[in-house]
Coordinates of C-alpha atoms (C1' of nucleotides) in Angstrom, one line a residue:
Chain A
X765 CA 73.9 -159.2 -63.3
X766 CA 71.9 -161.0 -65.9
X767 CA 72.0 -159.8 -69.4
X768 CA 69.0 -158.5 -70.7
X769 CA 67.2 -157.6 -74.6
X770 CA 67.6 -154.1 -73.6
X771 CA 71.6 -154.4 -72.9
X772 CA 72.2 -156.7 -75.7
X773 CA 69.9 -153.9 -77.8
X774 CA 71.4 -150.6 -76.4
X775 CA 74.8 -152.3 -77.3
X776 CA 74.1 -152.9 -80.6
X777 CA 72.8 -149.4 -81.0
X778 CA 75.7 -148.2 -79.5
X779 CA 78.5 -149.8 -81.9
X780 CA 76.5 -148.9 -84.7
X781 CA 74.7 -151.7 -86.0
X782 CA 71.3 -151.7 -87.1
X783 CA 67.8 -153.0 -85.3
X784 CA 66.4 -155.4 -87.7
X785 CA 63.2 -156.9 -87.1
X786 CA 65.8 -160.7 -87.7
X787 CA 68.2 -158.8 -84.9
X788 CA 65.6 -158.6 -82.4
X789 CA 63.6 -161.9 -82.7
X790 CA 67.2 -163.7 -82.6
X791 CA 68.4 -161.3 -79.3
X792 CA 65.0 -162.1 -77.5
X793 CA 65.0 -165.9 -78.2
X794 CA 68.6 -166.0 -76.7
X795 CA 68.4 -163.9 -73.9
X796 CA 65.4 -165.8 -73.0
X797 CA 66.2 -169.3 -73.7
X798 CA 67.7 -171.9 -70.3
X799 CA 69.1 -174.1 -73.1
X800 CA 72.0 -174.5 -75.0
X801 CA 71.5 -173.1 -78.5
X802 CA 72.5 -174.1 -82.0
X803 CA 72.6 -172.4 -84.7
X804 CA 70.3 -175.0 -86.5
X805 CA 68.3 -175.6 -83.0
X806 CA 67.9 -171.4 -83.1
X807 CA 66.9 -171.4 -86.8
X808 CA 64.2 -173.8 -86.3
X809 CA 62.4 -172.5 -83.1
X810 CA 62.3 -169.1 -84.6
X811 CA 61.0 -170.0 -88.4
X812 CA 57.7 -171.1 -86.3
X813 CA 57.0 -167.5 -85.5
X814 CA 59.3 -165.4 -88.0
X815 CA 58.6 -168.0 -91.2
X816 CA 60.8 -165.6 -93.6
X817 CA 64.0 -165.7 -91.0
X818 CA 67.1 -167.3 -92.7
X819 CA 69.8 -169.9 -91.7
X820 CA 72.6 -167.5 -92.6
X821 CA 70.8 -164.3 -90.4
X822 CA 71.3 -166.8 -87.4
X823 CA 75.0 -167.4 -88.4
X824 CA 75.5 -164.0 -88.9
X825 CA 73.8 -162.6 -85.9
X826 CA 75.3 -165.4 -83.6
X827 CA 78.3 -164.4 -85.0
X828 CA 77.8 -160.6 -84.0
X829 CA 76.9 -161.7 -80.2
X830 CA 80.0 -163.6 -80.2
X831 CA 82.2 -160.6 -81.3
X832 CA 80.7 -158.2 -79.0
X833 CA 81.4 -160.8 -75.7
X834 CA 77.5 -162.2 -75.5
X835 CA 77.8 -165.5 -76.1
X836 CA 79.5 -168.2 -73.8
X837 CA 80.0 -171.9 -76.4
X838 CA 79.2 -175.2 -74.5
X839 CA 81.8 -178.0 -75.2
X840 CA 80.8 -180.6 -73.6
X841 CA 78.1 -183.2 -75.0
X842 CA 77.6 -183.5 -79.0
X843 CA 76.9 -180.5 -79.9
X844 CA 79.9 -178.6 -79.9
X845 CA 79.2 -175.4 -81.0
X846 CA 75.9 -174.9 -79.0
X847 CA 75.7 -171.3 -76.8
X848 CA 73.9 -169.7 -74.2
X849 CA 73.5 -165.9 -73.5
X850 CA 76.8 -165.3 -70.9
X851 CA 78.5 -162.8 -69.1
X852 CA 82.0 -161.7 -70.0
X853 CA 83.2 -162.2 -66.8
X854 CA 85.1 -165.5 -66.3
X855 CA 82.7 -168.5 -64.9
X856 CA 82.0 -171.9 -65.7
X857 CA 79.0 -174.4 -67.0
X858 CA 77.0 -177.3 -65.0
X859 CA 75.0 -178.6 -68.3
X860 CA 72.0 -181.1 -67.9
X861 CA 72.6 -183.9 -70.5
X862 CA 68.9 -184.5 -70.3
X863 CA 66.9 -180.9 -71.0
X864 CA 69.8 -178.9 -72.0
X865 CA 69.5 -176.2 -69.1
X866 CA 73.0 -174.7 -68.2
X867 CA 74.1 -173.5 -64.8
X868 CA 76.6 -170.8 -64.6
X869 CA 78.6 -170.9 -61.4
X870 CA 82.0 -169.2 -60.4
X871 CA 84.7 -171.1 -58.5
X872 CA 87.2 -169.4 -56.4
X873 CA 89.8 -171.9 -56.5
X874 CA 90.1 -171.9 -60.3
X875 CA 92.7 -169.2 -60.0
X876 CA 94.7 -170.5 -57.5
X877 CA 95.0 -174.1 -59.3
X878 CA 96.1 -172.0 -62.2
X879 CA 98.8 -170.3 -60.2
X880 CA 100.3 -173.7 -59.0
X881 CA 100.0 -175.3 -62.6
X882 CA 101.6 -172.2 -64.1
X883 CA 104.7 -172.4 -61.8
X884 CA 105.2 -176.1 -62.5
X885 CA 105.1 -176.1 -65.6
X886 CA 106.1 -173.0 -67.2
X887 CA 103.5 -172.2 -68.7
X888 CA 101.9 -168.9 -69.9
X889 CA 98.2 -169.1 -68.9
X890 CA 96.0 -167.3 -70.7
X891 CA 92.5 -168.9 -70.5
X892 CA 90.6 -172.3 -69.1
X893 CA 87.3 -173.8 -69.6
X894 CA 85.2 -176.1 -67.0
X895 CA 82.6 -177.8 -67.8
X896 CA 80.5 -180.6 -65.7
X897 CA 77.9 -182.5 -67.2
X898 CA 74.8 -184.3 -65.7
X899 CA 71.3 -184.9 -64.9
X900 CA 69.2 -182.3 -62.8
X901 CA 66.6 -183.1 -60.1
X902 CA 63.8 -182.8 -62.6
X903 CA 65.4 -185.2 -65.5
X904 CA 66.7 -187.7 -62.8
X905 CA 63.7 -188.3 -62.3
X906 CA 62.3 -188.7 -65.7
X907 CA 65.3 -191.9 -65.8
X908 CA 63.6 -193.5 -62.9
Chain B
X755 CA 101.7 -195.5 -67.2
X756 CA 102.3 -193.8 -70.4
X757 CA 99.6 -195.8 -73.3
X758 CA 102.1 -197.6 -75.6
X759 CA 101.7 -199.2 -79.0
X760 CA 102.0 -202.6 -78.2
X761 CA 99.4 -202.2 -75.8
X762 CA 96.5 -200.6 -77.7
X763 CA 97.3 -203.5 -80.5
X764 CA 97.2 -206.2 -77.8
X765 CA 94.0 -204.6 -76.7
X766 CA 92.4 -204.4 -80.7
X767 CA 93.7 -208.3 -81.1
X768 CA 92.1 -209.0 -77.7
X769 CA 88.8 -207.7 -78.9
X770 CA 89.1 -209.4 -82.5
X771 CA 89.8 -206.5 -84.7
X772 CA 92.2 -206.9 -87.6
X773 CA 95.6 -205.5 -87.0
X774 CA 95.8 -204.1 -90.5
X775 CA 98.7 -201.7 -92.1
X776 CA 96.5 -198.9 -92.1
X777 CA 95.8 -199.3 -88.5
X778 CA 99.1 -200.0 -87.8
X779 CA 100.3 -197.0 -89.0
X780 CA 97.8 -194.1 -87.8
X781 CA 98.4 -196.2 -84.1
X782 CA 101.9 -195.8 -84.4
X783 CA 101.4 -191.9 -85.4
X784 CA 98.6 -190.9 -82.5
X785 CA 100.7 -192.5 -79.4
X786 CA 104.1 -190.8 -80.6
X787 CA 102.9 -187.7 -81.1
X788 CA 102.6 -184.8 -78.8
X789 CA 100.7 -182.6 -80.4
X790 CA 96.9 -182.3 -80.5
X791 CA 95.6 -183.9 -84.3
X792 CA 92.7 -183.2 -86.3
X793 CA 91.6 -186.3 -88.3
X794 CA 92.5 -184.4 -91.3
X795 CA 95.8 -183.1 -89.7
X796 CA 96.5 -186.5 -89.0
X797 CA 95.9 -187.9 -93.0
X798 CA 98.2 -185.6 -94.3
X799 CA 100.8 -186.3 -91.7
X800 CA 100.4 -190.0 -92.7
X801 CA 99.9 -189.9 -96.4
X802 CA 102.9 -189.3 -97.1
X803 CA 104.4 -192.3 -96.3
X804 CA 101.3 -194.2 -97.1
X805 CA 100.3 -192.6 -100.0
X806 CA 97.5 -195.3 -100.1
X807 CA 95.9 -194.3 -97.3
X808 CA 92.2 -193.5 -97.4
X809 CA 90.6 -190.5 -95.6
X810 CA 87.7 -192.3 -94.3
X811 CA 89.9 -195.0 -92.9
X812 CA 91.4 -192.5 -90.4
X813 CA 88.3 -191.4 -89.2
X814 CA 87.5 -194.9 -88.8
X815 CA 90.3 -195.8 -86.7
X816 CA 90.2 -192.9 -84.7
X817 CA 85.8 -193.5 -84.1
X818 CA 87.3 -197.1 -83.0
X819 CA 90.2 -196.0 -80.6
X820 CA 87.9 -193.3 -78.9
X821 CA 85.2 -196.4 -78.4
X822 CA 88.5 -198.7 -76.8
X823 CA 88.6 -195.4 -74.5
X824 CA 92.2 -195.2 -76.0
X825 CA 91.6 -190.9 -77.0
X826 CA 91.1 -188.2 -75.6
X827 CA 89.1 -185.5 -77.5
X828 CA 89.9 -181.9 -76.6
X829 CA 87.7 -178.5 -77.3
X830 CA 89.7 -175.4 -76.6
X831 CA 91.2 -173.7 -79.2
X832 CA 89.8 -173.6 -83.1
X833 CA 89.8 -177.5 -83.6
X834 CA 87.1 -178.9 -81.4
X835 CA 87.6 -182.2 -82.7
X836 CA 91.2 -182.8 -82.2
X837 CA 92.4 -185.8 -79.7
X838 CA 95.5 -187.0 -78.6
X839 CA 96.2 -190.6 -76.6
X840 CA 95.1 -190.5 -73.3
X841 CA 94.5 -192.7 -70.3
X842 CA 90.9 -193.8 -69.4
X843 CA 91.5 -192.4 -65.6
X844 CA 90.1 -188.8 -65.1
X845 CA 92.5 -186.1 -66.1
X846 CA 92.6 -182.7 -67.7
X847 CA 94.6 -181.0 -70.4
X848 CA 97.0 -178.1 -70.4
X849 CA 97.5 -177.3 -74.0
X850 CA 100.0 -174.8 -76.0
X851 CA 98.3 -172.1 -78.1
X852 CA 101.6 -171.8 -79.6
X853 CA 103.2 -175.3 -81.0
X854 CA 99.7 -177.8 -79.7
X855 CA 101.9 -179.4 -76.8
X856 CA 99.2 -181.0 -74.7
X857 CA 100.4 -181.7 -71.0
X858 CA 98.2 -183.8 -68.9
X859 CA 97.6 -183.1 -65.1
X860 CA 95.2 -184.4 -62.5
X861 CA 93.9 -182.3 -59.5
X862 CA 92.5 -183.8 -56.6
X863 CA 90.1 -180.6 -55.8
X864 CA 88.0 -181.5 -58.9
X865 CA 86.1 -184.5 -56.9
X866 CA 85.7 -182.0 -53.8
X867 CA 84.2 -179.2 -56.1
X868 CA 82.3 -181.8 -57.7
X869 CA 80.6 -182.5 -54.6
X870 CA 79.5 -179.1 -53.3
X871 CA 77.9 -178.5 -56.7
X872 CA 76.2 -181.4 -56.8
X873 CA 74.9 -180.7 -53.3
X874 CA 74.2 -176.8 -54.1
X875 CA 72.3 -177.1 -57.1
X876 CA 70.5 -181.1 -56.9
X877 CA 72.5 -182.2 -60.2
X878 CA 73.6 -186.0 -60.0
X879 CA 76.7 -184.8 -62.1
X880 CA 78.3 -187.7 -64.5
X881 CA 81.7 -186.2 -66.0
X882 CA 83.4 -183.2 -66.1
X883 CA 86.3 -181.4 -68.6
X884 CA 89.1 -179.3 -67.4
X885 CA 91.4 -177.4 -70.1
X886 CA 93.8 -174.2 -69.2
X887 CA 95.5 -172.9 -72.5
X888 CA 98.3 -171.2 -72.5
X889 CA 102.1 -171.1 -74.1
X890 CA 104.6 -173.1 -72.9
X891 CA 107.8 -171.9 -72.1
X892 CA 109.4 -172.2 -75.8
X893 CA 106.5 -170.5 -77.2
X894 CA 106.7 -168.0 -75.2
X895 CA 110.0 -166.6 -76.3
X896 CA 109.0 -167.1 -79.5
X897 CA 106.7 -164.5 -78.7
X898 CA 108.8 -161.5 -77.9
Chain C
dT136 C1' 101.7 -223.3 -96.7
dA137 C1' 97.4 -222.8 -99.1
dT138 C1' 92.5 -221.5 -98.5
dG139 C1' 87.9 -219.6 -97.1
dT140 C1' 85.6 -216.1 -95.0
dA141 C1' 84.4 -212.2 -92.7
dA142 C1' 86.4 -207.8 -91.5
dT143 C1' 88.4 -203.9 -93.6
dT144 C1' 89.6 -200.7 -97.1
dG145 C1' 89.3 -196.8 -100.6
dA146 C1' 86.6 -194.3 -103.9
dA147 C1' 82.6 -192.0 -104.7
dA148 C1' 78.5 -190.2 -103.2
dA149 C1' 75.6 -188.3 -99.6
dA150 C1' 74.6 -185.6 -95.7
dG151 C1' 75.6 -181.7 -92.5
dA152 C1' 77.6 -177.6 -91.1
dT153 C1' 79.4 -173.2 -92.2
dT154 C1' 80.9 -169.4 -95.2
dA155 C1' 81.0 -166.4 -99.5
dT156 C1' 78.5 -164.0 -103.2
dC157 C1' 75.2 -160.7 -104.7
dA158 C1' 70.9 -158.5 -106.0
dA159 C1' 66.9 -156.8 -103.4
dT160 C1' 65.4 -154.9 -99.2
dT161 C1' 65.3 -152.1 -95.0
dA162 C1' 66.8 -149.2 -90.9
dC163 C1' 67.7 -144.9 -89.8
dA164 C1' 70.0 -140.3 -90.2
dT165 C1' 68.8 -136.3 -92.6
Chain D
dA224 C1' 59.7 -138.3 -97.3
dT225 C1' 64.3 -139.6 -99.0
dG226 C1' 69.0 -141.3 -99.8
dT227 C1' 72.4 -144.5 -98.5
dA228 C1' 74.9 -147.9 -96.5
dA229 C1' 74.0 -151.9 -93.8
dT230 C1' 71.5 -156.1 -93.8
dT231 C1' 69.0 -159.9 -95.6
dG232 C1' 67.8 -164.3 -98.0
dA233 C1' 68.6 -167.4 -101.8
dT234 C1' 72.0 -169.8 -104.0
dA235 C1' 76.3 -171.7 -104.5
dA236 C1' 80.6 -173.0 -102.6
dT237 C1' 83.5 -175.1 -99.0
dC238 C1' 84.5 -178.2 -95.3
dT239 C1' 83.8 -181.9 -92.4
dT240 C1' 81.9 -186.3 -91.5
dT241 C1' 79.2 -190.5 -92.7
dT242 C1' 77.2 -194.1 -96.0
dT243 C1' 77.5 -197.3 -99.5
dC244 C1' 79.6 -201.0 -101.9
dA245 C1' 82.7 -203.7 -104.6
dA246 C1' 87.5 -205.1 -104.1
dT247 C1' 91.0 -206.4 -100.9
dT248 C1' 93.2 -208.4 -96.9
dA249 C1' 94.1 -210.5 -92.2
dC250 C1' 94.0 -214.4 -90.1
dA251 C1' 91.9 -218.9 -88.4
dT252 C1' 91.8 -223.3 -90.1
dA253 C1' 93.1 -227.2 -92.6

DNA sequence: TATGTAATTGAAAAAGATTATCAATTACAT
DNA sequence: ATGTAATTGATAATCTTTTTCAATTACATA
Protein backbone atom coordinates (compact mmCIF):
# COMPACT_ATOMS: atom_id res chain seq x y z
CA UNK A 1 0.00 0.00 0.00
CA UNK A 2 2.91 2.31 -0.66
CA UNK A 3 2.29 5.61 -2.20
CA UNK A 4 3.65 6.08 -5.44
CA UNK A 5 4.71 9.30 -8.15
CA UNK A 6 1.92 8.02 -10.23
CA UNK A 7 -0.86 8.27 -7.19
CA UNK A 8 0.52 11.34 -5.75
CA UNK A 9 0.42 12.61 -9.78
CA UNK A 10 -3.00 11.17 -10.83
CA UNK A 11 -4.27 12.96 -7.63
CA UNK A 12 -3.00 16.11 -8.39
CA UNK A 13 -4.47 15.79 -11.86
CA UNK A 14 -7.52 14.89 -10.50
CA UNK A 15 -8.27 17.97 -8.04
CA UNK A 16 -7.16 20.13 -10.71
CA UNK A 17 -3.90 21.33 -10.11
CA UNK A 18 -1.33 21.64 -12.57
CA UNK A 19 1.93 19.30 -13.52
CA UNK A 20 4.87 21.60 -13.24
CA UNK A 21 8.14 20.48 -14.06
CA UNK A 22 8.84 22.12 -9.82
CA UNK A 23 5.63 19.63 -9.00
CA UNK A 24 7.16 16.70 -10.30
CA UNK A 25 10.87 16.85 -9.24
CA UNK A 26 9.54 17.82 -5.57
CA UNK A 27 6.68 14.53 -5.74
CA UNK A 28 9.65 12.18 -7.00
CA UNK A 29 12.25 13.34 -4.39
CA UNK A 30 9.64 12.66 -1.64
CA UNK A 31 8.08 9.58 -2.66
CA UNK A 32 11.46 8.36 -2.97
CA UNK A 33 13.35 9.60 -0.15
CA UNK A 34 13.75 6.88 3.50
CA UNK A 35 14.44 10.18 5.35
CA UNK A 36 12.77 12.67 7.12
CA UNK A 37 12.51 15.83 4.96
CA UNK A 38 12.69 19.51 5.58
CA UNK A 39 11.67 21.94 3.75
CA UNK A 40 15.31 23.52 3.75
CA UNK A 41 16.87 19.79 3.60
CA UNK A 42 14.25 19.29 0.31
CA UNK A 43 15.33 22.63 -1.21
CA UNK A 44 18.90 21.88 -1.08
CA UNK A 45 19.01 18.20 -2.42
CA UNK A 46 16.95 19.30 -5.31
CA UNK A 47 18.73 22.79 -6.42
CA UNK A 48 21.77 20.15 -7.25
CA UNK A 49 19.76 18.79 -10.09
CA UNK A 50 16.86 21.52 -10.72
CA UNK A 51 19.36 24.75 -10.01
CA UNK A 52 16.34 27.29 -10.96
CA UNK A 53 13.82 25.50 -8.15
CA UNK A 54 12.85 27.99 -5.35
CA UNK A 55 12.55 27.90 -1.49
CA UNK A 56 8.98 29.10 -1.65
CA UNK A 57 7.88 26.17 -4.56
CA UNK A 58 9.02 23.68 -1.77
CA UNK A 59 6.81 25.53 0.82
CA UNK A 60 4.17 25.72 -1.39
CA UNK A 61 4.23 22.27 -2.80
CA UNK A 62 4.87 20.71 0.77
CA UNK A 63 2.07 22.56 1.62
CA UNK A 64 -0.21 21.08 -1.18
CA UNK A 65 0.87 17.34 -0.12
CA UNK A 66 -0.01 18.17 3.28
CA UNK A 67 -3.64 19.40 2.30
CA UNK A 68 -4.32 16.53 0.13
CA UNK A 69 -3.29 13.87 3.18
CA UNK A 70 0.43 12.98 1.75
CA UNK A 71 2.44 13.94 4.14
CA UNK A 72 2.98 12.43 7.72
CA UNK A 73 5.32 15.43 10.17
CA UNK A 74 7.92 13.77 12.43
CA UNK A 75 8.01 15.42 15.98
CA UNK A 76 10.43 13.93 17.63
CA UNK A 77 14.21 14.96 17.38
CA UNK A 78 15.15 18.81 16.28
CA UNK A 79 13.66 19.13 13.50
CA UNK A 80 10.22 19.59 14.16
CA UNK A 81 8.62 20.12 11.12
CA UNK A 82 10.55 17.39 9.04
CA UNK A 83 8.00 14.84 6.80
CA UNK A 84 8.10 11.75 5.06
CA UNK A 85 5.68 10.60 2.18
CA UNK A 86 2.66 8.72 4.48
CA UNK A 87 -0.44 7.02 4.24
CA UNK A 88 -3.68 8.52 5.52
CA UNK A 89 -4.44 5.75 7.36
CA UNK A 90 -3.59 6.05 11.20
CA UNK A 91 0.05 4.47 12.05
CA UNK A 92 3.03 5.48 13.90
CA UNK A 93 6.99 6.42 13.45
CA UNK A 94 10.23 4.39 14.65
CA UNK A 95 12.80 7.33 13.56
CA UNK A 96 16.73 6.54 13.52
CA UNK A 97 18.36 9.49 15.34
CA UNK A 98 21.47 8.61 13.39
CA UNK A 99 20.51 8.46 9.27
CA UNK A 100 17.08 9.78 9.55
CA UNK A 101 15.27 6.60 8.11
CA UNK A 102 11.61 6.29 9.43
CA UNK A 103 9.71 3.18 10.13
CA UNK A 104 6.01 3.21 9.80
CA UNK A 105 4.39 0.51 11.91
CA UNK A 106 0.67 0.04 13.16
CA UNK A 107 -0.10 -0.93 16.74
CA UNK A 108 -3.23 -2.67 17.61
CA UNK A 109 -3.42 -1.73 21.09
CA UNK A 110 -3.36 2.04 20.43
CA UNK A 111 -7.18 2.02 20.22
CA UNK A 112 -7.87 0.11 23.11
CA UNK A 113 -5.55 2.32 25.44
CA UNK A 114 -7.50 5.13 23.92
CA UNK A 115 -10.81 3.63 24.97
CA UNK A 116 -9.66 3.18 28.63
CA UNK A 117 -8.07 6.81 28.77
CA UNK A 118 -11.20 8.25 27.21
CA UNK A 119 -13.44 6.69 29.94
CA UNK A 120 -11.29 7.88 32.74
CA UNK A 121 -10.99 10.93 32.03
CA UNK A 122 -13.68 12.28 30.03
CA UNK A 123 -12.18 13.07 27.44
CA UNK A 124 -13.25 13.58 23.73
CA UNK A 125 -10.42 11.81 21.73
CA UNK A 126 -9.93 12.81 18.53
CA UNK A 127 -6.26 12.06 17.49
CA UNK A 128 -2.74 10.72 19.02
CA UNK A 129 0.69 10.63 17.80
CA UNK A 130 3.63 7.89 18.70
CA UNK A 131 6.74 8.37 18.06
CA UNK A 132 10.04 6.19 19.20
CA UNK A 133 13.29 7.31 18.51
CA UNK A 134 16.66 5.41 18.17
CA UNK A 135 19.49 3.88 16.48
CA UNK A 136 19.14 1.14 13.69
CA UNK A 137 21.36 -1.91 13.25
CA UNK A 138 23.37 -0.16 10.63
CA UNK A 139 24.12 3.29 12.73
CA UNK A 140 24.65 1.21 15.94
CA UNK A 141 27.20 0.15 14.61
CA UNK A 142 28.68 3.18 13.16
CA UNK A 143 28.74 4.32 17.35
CA UNK A 144 30.83 1.29 18.12
CA UNK B 1 4.87 13.85 43.44
CA UNK B 2 3.57 16.94 41.85
CA UNK B 3 7.11 19.42 40.90
CA UNK B 4 6.73 22.39 43.30
CA UNK B 5 8.43 25.72 43.42
CA UNK B 6 10.41 25.42 46.23
CA UNK B 7 11.79 22.47 44.85
CA UNK B 8 13.01 23.51 41.37
CA UNK B 9 14.56 26.76 43.28
CA UNK B 10 16.32 24.39 45.84
CA UNK B 11 17.43 22.47 42.79
CA UNK B 12 18.83 25.97 40.71
CA UNK B 13 20.56 27.08 44.28
CA UNK B 14 21.92 23.53 44.59
CA UNK B 15 23.53 23.90 41.16
CA UNK B 16 24.76 27.60 41.69
CA UNK B 17 22.42 29.58 39.63
CA UNK B 18 21.24 32.92 40.83
CA UNK B 19 17.70 32.90 42.16
CA UNK B 20 16.95 36.20 40.42
CA UNK B 21 13.31 38.09 40.28
CA UNK B 22 13.01 37.32 36.79
CA UNK B 23 13.53 33.72 37.44
CA UNK B 24 11.50 33.87 40.28
CA UNK B 25 8.64 34.87 38.61
CA UNK B 26 8.46 32.87 35.16
CA UNK B 27 9.08 29.62 37.91
CA UNK B 28 6.35 30.60 39.84
CA UNK B 29 4.11 31.09 36.46
CA UNK B 30 5.28 27.57 34.57
CA UNK B 31 4.59 25.21 37.78
CA UNK B 32 1.08 26.91 38.54
CA UNK B 33 -0.17 26.77 35.35
CA UNK B 34 -2.17 24.12 33.66
CA UNK B 35 -2.10 24.98 30.48
CA UNK B 36 0.44 24.30 27.76
CA UNK B 37 2.82 27.89 27.15
CA UNK B 38 4.56 29.04 24.29
CA UNK B 39 7.64 31.12 25.39
CA UNK B 40 5.93 33.99 23.92
CA UNK B 41 2.57 33.02 25.49
CA UNK B 42 4.35 32.91 28.54
CA UNK B 43 5.99 36.84 28.25
CA UNK B 44 2.90 38.27 27.77
CA UNK B 45 1.29 36.47 30.61
CA UNK B 46 4.14 37.76 32.78
CA UNK B 47 4.76 41.16 31.49
CA UNK B 48 2.19 42.48 32.88
CA UNK B 49 3.06 42.34 36.20
CA UNK B 50 6.72 42.68 35.37
CA UNK B 51 6.60 45.08 32.88
CA UNK B 52 10.46 44.83 32.98
CA UNK B 53 10.74 41.69 31.94
CA UNK B 54 12.86 40.86 28.85
CA UNK B 55 11.80 38.45 26.08
CA UNK B 56 15.06 36.78 25.80
CA UNK B 57 15.27 36.24 29.48
CA UNK B 58 12.23 33.86 29.23
CA UNK B 59 13.64 31.93 26.72
CA UNK B 60 16.55 31.70 28.79
CA UNK B 61 14.95 30.42 31.69
CA UNK B 62 12.91 28.07 30.07
CA UNK B 63 16.47 26.67 27.77
CA UNK B 64 17.68 26.28 31.59
CA UNK B 65 14.69 24.50 33.24
CA UNK B 66 14.38 22.02 30.18
CA UNK B 67 18.41 21.27 30.74
CA UNK B 68 17.46 20.71 34.93
CA UNK B 69 14.88 18.10 33.13
CA UNK B 70 12.27 20.36 34.96
CA UNK B 71 9.92 20.75 31.27
CA UNK B 72 8.29 18.96 29.30
CA UNK B 73 8.04 20.03 25.61
CA UNK B 74 4.95 18.93 23.71
CA UNK B 75 4.27 18.76 19.78
CA UNK B 76 0.69 18.19 18.95
CA UNK B 77 -1.37 20.74 18.05
CA UNK B 78 -0.10 24.30 16.25
CA UNK B 79 2.62 25.17 18.94
CA UNK B 80 5.27 22.64 18.65
CA UNK B 81 7.33 24.36 21.08
CA UNK B 82 5.07 24.71 23.95
CA UNK B 83 6.04 22.93 27.44
CA UNK B 84 4.56 22.64 30.64
CA UNK B 85 6.27 21.32 34.13
CA UNK B 86 6.77 17.80 34.18
CA UNK B 87 8.45 15.04 36.04
CA UNK B 88 11.77 13.55 34.67
CA UNK B 89 10.04 9.76 34.90
CA UNK B 90 8.61 8.61 31.50
CA UNK B 91 5.07 9.80 30.88
CA UNK B 92 2.80 10.97 28.20
CA UNK B 93 0.46 13.83 27.58
CA UNK B 94 -3.35 13.97 27.09
CA UNK B 95 -3.94 17.49 25.99
CA UNK B 96 -7.26 19.69 25.34
CA UNK B 97 -7.69 21.05 21.83
CA UNK B 98 -10.22 23.17 23.41
CA UNK B 99 -8.85 25.26 26.63
CA UNK B 100 -4.72 23.59 26.42
CA UNK B 101 -5.44 21.38 29.74
CA UNK B 102 -2.62 18.99 29.64
CA UNK B 103 -3.26 15.76 31.79
CA UNK B 104 -0.42 13.41 32.33
CA UNK B 105 -0.78 9.56 32.28
CA UNK B 106 1.68 6.71 32.24
CA UNK B 107 0.90 3.24 30.63
CA UNK B 108 2.73 0.30 31.45
CA UNK B 109 2.25 -1.32 27.75
CA UNK B 110 4.57 1.30 26.28
CA UNK B 111 7.86 -0.72 27.64
CA UNK B 112 6.22 -4.08 26.27
CA UNK B 113 5.58 -2.43 22.85
CA UNK B 114 8.80 -1.04 23.07
CA UNK B 115 10.29 -4.39 23.18
CA UNK B 116 8.67 -6.25 20.29
CA UNK B 117 9.73 -3.36 18.05
CA UNK B 118 12.96 -3.27 18.96
CA UNK B 119 13.10 -7.08 18.49
CA UNK B 120 10.99 -6.82 15.00
CA UNK B 121 12.87 -4.27 13.32
CA UNK B 122 16.88 -4.44 15.00
CA UNK B 123 16.44 -0.68 16.36
CA UNK B 124 18.20 -0.20 19.89
CA UNK B 125 15.34 2.38 20.62
CA UNK B 126 16.32 5.38 23.21
CA UNK B 127 12.98 7.35 24.00
CA UNK B 128 9.69 7.48 22.83
CA UNK B 129 6.55 10.34 22.86
CA UNK B 130 3.06 9.57 23.48
CA UNK B 131 0.25 12.41 23.01
CA UNK B 132 -3.76 11.70 22.49
CA UNK B 133 -5.66 15.10 21.86
CA UNK B 134 -8.85 15.52 22.46
CA UNK B 135 -11.53 17.93 24.48
CA UNK B 136 -12.00 17.55 27.83
CA UNK B 137 -15.24 17.27 29.28
CA UNK B 138 -15.89 21.20 29.65
CA UNK B 139 -14.83 21.83 26.21
CA UNK B 140 -16.86 19.57 25.02
CA UNK B 141 -20.13 21.19 25.94
CA UNK B 142 -18.81 24.16 24.84
CA UNK B 143 -18.91 22.58 21.70
CA UNK B 144 -22.60 21.91 21.13
C1' DT C 1 26.23 45.67 56.75
C1' DA C 2 29.28 46.99 53.01
C1' DT C 3 31.89 45.22 49.04
C1' DG C 4 33.77 42.67 45.02
C1' DT C 5 32.88 39.71 41.43
C1' DA C 6 30.95 36.75 38.36
C1' DA C 7 26.42 35.60 36.73
C1' DT C 8 22.42 37.59 34.82
C1' DT C 9 19.70 40.86 32.46
C1' DG C 10 17.54 43.75 28.62
C1' DA C 11 18.04 46.08 24.29
C1' DA C 12 19.39 45.72 19.85
C1' DA C 13 21.03 43.25 16.19
C1' DA C 14 21.58 38.92 13.78
C1' DA C 15 20.12 34.59 12.12
C1' DG C 16 16.53 31.26 10.65
C1' DA C 17 12.11 29.81 9.31
C1' DT C 18 7.88 30.77 7.06
C1' DT C 19 4.48 33.63 4.58
C1' DA C 20 2.74 37.44 1.50
C1' DT C 21 3.19 40.20 -2.76
C1' DC C 22 3.48 40.64 -7.58
C1' DA C 23 5.15 40.66 -12.29
C1' DA C 24 6.70 37.10 -15.46
C1' DT C 25 6.19 32.45 -16.91
C1' DT C 26 3.97 28.11 -17.98
C1' DA C 27 0.56 24.09 -18.23
C1' DC C 28 -3.08 22.77 -20.50
C1' DA C 29 -7.93 23.11 -22.39
C1' DT C 30 -9.58 24.71 -26.60
C1' DA D 1 -1.20 27.59 -32.16
C1' DT D 2 -3.48 30.33 -28.63
C1' DG D 3 -5.70 32.30 -24.47
C1' DT D 4 -6.08 32.14 -19.74
C1' DA D 5 -5.74 31.11 -15.19
C1' DA D 6 -2.56 28.79 -12.21
C1' DT D 7 2.11 28.69 -10.89
C1' DT D 8 6.66 30.33 -10.18
C1' DG D 9 10.78 32.93 -8.30
C1' DA D 10 12.59 37.14 -6.41
C1' DT D 11 11.88 40.26 -2.92
C1' DA D 12 10.14 41.88 1.09
C1' DA D 13 7.70 41.14 5.32
C1' DT D 14 6.77 38.53 9.55
C1' DC D 15 7.84 35.50 13.31
C1' DT D 16 10.68 32.93 16.20
C1' DT D 17 14.98 32.15 18.34
C1' DT D 18 19.88 33.17 19.26
C1' DT D 19 24.04 36.35 19.82
C1' DT D 20 26.33 40.22 21.51
C1' DC D 21 27.52 43.40 24.97
C1' DA D 22 27.31 47.01 28.37
C1' DA D 23 24.77 47.72 32.63
C1' DT D 24 22.80 45.57 36.59
C1' DT D 25 22.24 42.36 40.38
C1' DA D 26 22.64 38.23 43.59
C1' DC D 27 25.22 36.56 46.85
C1' DA D 28 29.69 34.98 49.06
C1' DT D 29 32.92 37.13 51.83
C1' DA D 30 34.87 40.23 54.89
Amino acid sequence: MKITEARVKATLRRYGYKLTRQRRSIIKAVVSSEDRLTPAALYNKLHQDYPDIGLVTVYRTLGLLDNLGFLCKLHTGGDCHACTIGTPEPHHHLICSGCGKVIDFFCRSMAELEGNLAEETGFTIKDHLLEFTGYCQNCRKDLM
